[in-house]
Amino acid sequence: MGNTQTVIFKNKPVITGSYAIVGPKEGDGNFGEFFDYVMKDDSFGEDSYEKAERKMIEQAITGAIQSAKIKPSSVDLLLAGDLLNQIISSSYAARQFNFAYLGLFGACSTMSESLAIGASLIDGGHFDNIVCSTASHFSTAERQFRFPLELGNQRPPTAQWTVTGAGACVLSKKGNGPVITSATFGKVLDYGINDVNDMGAAMAPAAMDTMLSHFRDTKTGPDDYDLIVTGDLGKLGSEILIDLMEDKGIKLGLNYNDCGQMYFTREQATLCGGSGCGCSATVFNSFIMKKLREGKYKRVLFMPTGALLSTTATQQGETIPGVCHAVVIESNVAKNSI
Amino acid sequence: MYYLWVFLIGGAICMIGEILIIKTNITSARILVLFELVGVFLQAIGVYDYISGFAKAGINVPIIGFGASLAKGAIGAVKANGIAGIFTGGLTATAGGIAAAVFFAFIFGLIFKSKTKK
Amino acid sequence: MTEKERNEAYNKYVQNKIPKTRAWPSLFNSFWIGGLICVLGQGINDLLLLWFPSLAEQTAWTLTLIILIFLASFLTAIGVYDLIGKFAGGGSIVPITGFSNSITSPALEFKREGIVYGICVKMFTIAGPVIVFGIVSSMLVGLIYLFV
């Protein structure tokens, strides 16, 4: 290893099942038709939004296991995380299952963090089936990071909308489905952004660094992928990333996009787009997985970013560190067979 | 036609608040504190009553008026009761507003739940 | 390039990159809604004095503000005030109704954490500074007037 941040998987862990559940607003968004389940109301029949978020993760995990066509008893390990303090949504959801559990915190990068760790554990031959999951909920994130829902304030033009949704997938040693071929673990970067309403700008440098490391370690370039997709940089953040990469001499073309930027329609007025763990997790476990299974995408570089801030650190005047982990997923279907 | 003054002055004060929000991304707590302190200051230098003479609700309804009442209460109580007035004046003058805000928030807090944004 | 220079350059670049929204619509909305709330207050005050001519002017204003605070608190509770706020910005924050909204909204938001630790403790998360700064600054003014 030494100078490399990238793991190339020899045994190529298979994503055998996936599931995405979202709230009603997300269901009306651009990916609406791809989600497995759209909730009619984002309290999901629970008396608090925290409980709703937990229930979404539970449903996503159960759904992913069913979609992988394996028995719950054959799952060895659950890797999950979310945005709430002490990652309660994931840990409390894990009570419902009889798996070993590792709680992760990578903020909105949790989906690729769990995929990268899960794939490493399977590639090493330690486990057979691992479930990776993450979720976010608009109303729980607002109350923890921002303001009460009923406060009459305005959102600045750089603000993004936390996606209400959970995604989960099953990584297996054997089986049918797209495979994870490599993963690049990212460094924490902080370029001194302190505006909590401008997460995209805070996270873009981390995305740039991970992308450069990934291209260097794997000797690939943007043209080697059918899709390069960041998580929730949003409209502004992804434009910044394109500029940063251009500064480094790499031109991102039309195959680059951002889940947050694509998530909502223009009419939904979410300013810079979607954000949150659920943003990249639900797009990955629905739309991207579908295209990989169909062979429409042959090779995808999935690299959600996370802003590793807390309200305490922000109030103490700290700037916002960002992190980004990348995984490469390749289709198991030959492209010419479509 | 003093309603026109009320509208124009009240609107202008609120628009200054909006300009601050757009220019500096200031949060609503800071906006409220800032305008309140403006009211305290205007009362302290003695020009508030002159402005409210023609602006009426245009300056009484914005939180500037709340700040002015605090200062006016403190000044009046100091003149009447000396040093104890420093402590009693401000809150006495604004007790109605604070009590109402707390009381209604408590009652509605017991009855209603916050709804998600669309 | 040191880290500090890099960060300064990046912040400057980001500032230029931030989408410029047209300010006029929101300024206009804050103006007419803010003005309207003040006119409403004036109307309430005039009606009070009309119906109860014996009211002292100061008492009438106190009652006016209490009624505005009630209305804002109620609109917050039924989920309307945040919509007005989204539209009007400063127009609904600066009037006393914004103060009321800032107390009622956390009370509703945190009721699930219980009456004591939810409603009562969190009620002042936004409005607390308003009360603290108000008391402290008015006391300073009182102190000054003690000597002049």
XYZ file of C-alpha atoms in Angstrom, chain C:
148
model
C 1.035 28.701 -1.367
C 0.285 28.305 2.316
C -2.910 26.710 3.514
C -4.226 30.095 4.640
C -3.654 31.655 1.224
C -5.227 28.644 -0.460
C -8.299 28.920 1.765
C -8.632 32.650 1.205
C -8.349 32.225 -2.534
C -10.909 29.419 -2.469
C -13.374 31.404 -0.356
C -13.046 34.342 -2.731
C -13.603 32.088 -5.725
C -16.692 30.518 -4.079
C -18.143 33.936 -3.260
C -17.992 34.855 -6.948
C -19.474 31.532 -7.927
C -22.564 31.775 -5.690
C -25.657 32.247 -7.850
C -26.844 35.816 -7.820
C -30.534 35.923 -7.073
C -32.586 38.909 -8.005
C -33.066 40.789 -4.751
C -35.953 43.007 -5.868
C -38.825 40.529 -5.535
C -37.901 39.572 -1.985
C -37.281 43.189 -0.999
C -40.664 44.138 -2.398
C -42.401 41.276 -0.589
C -40.727 42.074 2.715
C -41.768 45.694 2.266
C -45.454 45.203 1.630
C -45.987 42.341 4.076
C -44.022 44.107 6.808
C -45.972 47.291 6.112
C -49.241 45.383 6.158
C -48.482 43.809 9.545
C -47.831 47.296 10.922
C -51.071 48.594 9.396
C -52.879 45.665 11.005
C -51.370 46.667 14.358
C -52.457 50.268 13.836
C -55.971 49.100 12.958
C -56.208 46.953 16.088
C -54.937 49.838 18.193
C -57.432 52.303 16.703
C -60.320 49.893 17.166
C -59.361 49.265 20.794
C -59.337 53.005 21.470
C -62.617 53.377 19.622
C -64.380 50.635 21.575
C -62.782 51.335 24.942
C -62.188 55.091 25.017
C -61.123 54.902 28.651
C -57.975 52.909 27.786
C -54.679 54.650 28.379
C -52.627 54.970 25.216
C -49.831 52.820 26.640
C -52.254 50.056 27.681
C -53.843 50.079 24.245
C -50.435 49.506 22.649
C -49.682 46.673 25.054
C -53.000 45.034 24.158
C -52.316 45.564 20.456
C -48.972 43.817 20.698
C -50.520 40.967 22.715
C -53.141 40.460 20.008
C -50.475 40.463 17.274
C -48.397 38.014 19.291
C -51.447 35.780 19.680
C -52.205 35.866 15.954
C -48.604 35.047 15.013
C -48.426 32.268 17.576
C -51.657 30.775 16.254
C -50.575 31.042 12.609
C -47.324 29.334 13.603
C -49.219 26.549 15.343
C -51.396 25.815 12.307
C -48.364 25.867 10.017
C -49.052 29.094 8.118
C -46.475 31.528 9.504
C -43.482 29.702 8.041
C -45.079 30.001 4.611
C -45.491 33.746 5.102
C -41.886 33.860 6.303
C -40.599 31.998 3.266
C -42.309 34.585 1.094
C -41.729 37.759 3.113
C -38.396 37.174 4.905
C -37.617 40.302 6.874
C -41.231 41.395 6.467
C -42.362 38.722 8.909
C -39.219 38.491 11.068
C -38.769 42.132 12.092
C -42.292 42.823 13.430
C -43.163 41.610 16.930
C -44.983 38.735 15.208
C -41.563 37.374 14.206
C -40.579 37.349 17.876
C -43.740 35.397 18.665
C -43.031 32.962 15.810
C -39.494 32.415 17.097
C -40.862 31.341 20.500
C -43.795 29.228 19.324
C -41.927 27.366 16.567
C -39.351 25.645 18.827
C -42.104 24.930 21.372
C -43.955 22.956 18.692
C -40.816 21.413 17.241
C -39.444 20.007 20.477
C -42.644 18.936 22.208
C -41.682 15.299 21.575
C -38.832 15.718 24.038
C -41.454 16.411 26.707
C -43.079 19.439 28.311
C -40.158 20.384 30.537
C -37.111 19.541 28.418
C -38.877 20.023 25.114
C -41.377 22.872 25.166
C -40.112 24.861 28.145
C -36.361 24.554 27.632
C -36.295 24.914 23.851
C -38.823 27.761 23.726
C -36.032 30.285 24.072
C -33.495 28.798 21.675
C -34.055 31.638 19.206
C -35.768 34.313 21.279
C -33.540 33.907 24.350
C -30.927 36.358 23.050
C -33.686 38.895 22.368
C -34.761 38.802 25.999
C -31.209 38.751 27.375
C -29.970 41.603 25.180
C -33.173 43.507 25.871
C -32.804 43.261 29.650
C -29.088 43.976 29.699
C -29.199 46.908 27.289
C -32.208 48.513 28.969
C -30.453 48.191 32.329
C -27.422 49.947 30.899
C -29.685 52.726 29.687
C -31.264 52.911 33.152
C -27.801 53.058 34.725
C -26.806 55.941 32.481
C -30.017 57.809 33.295
C -29.337 57.302 37.019
C -26.355 59.612 36.671
C -27.616 62.145 34.141
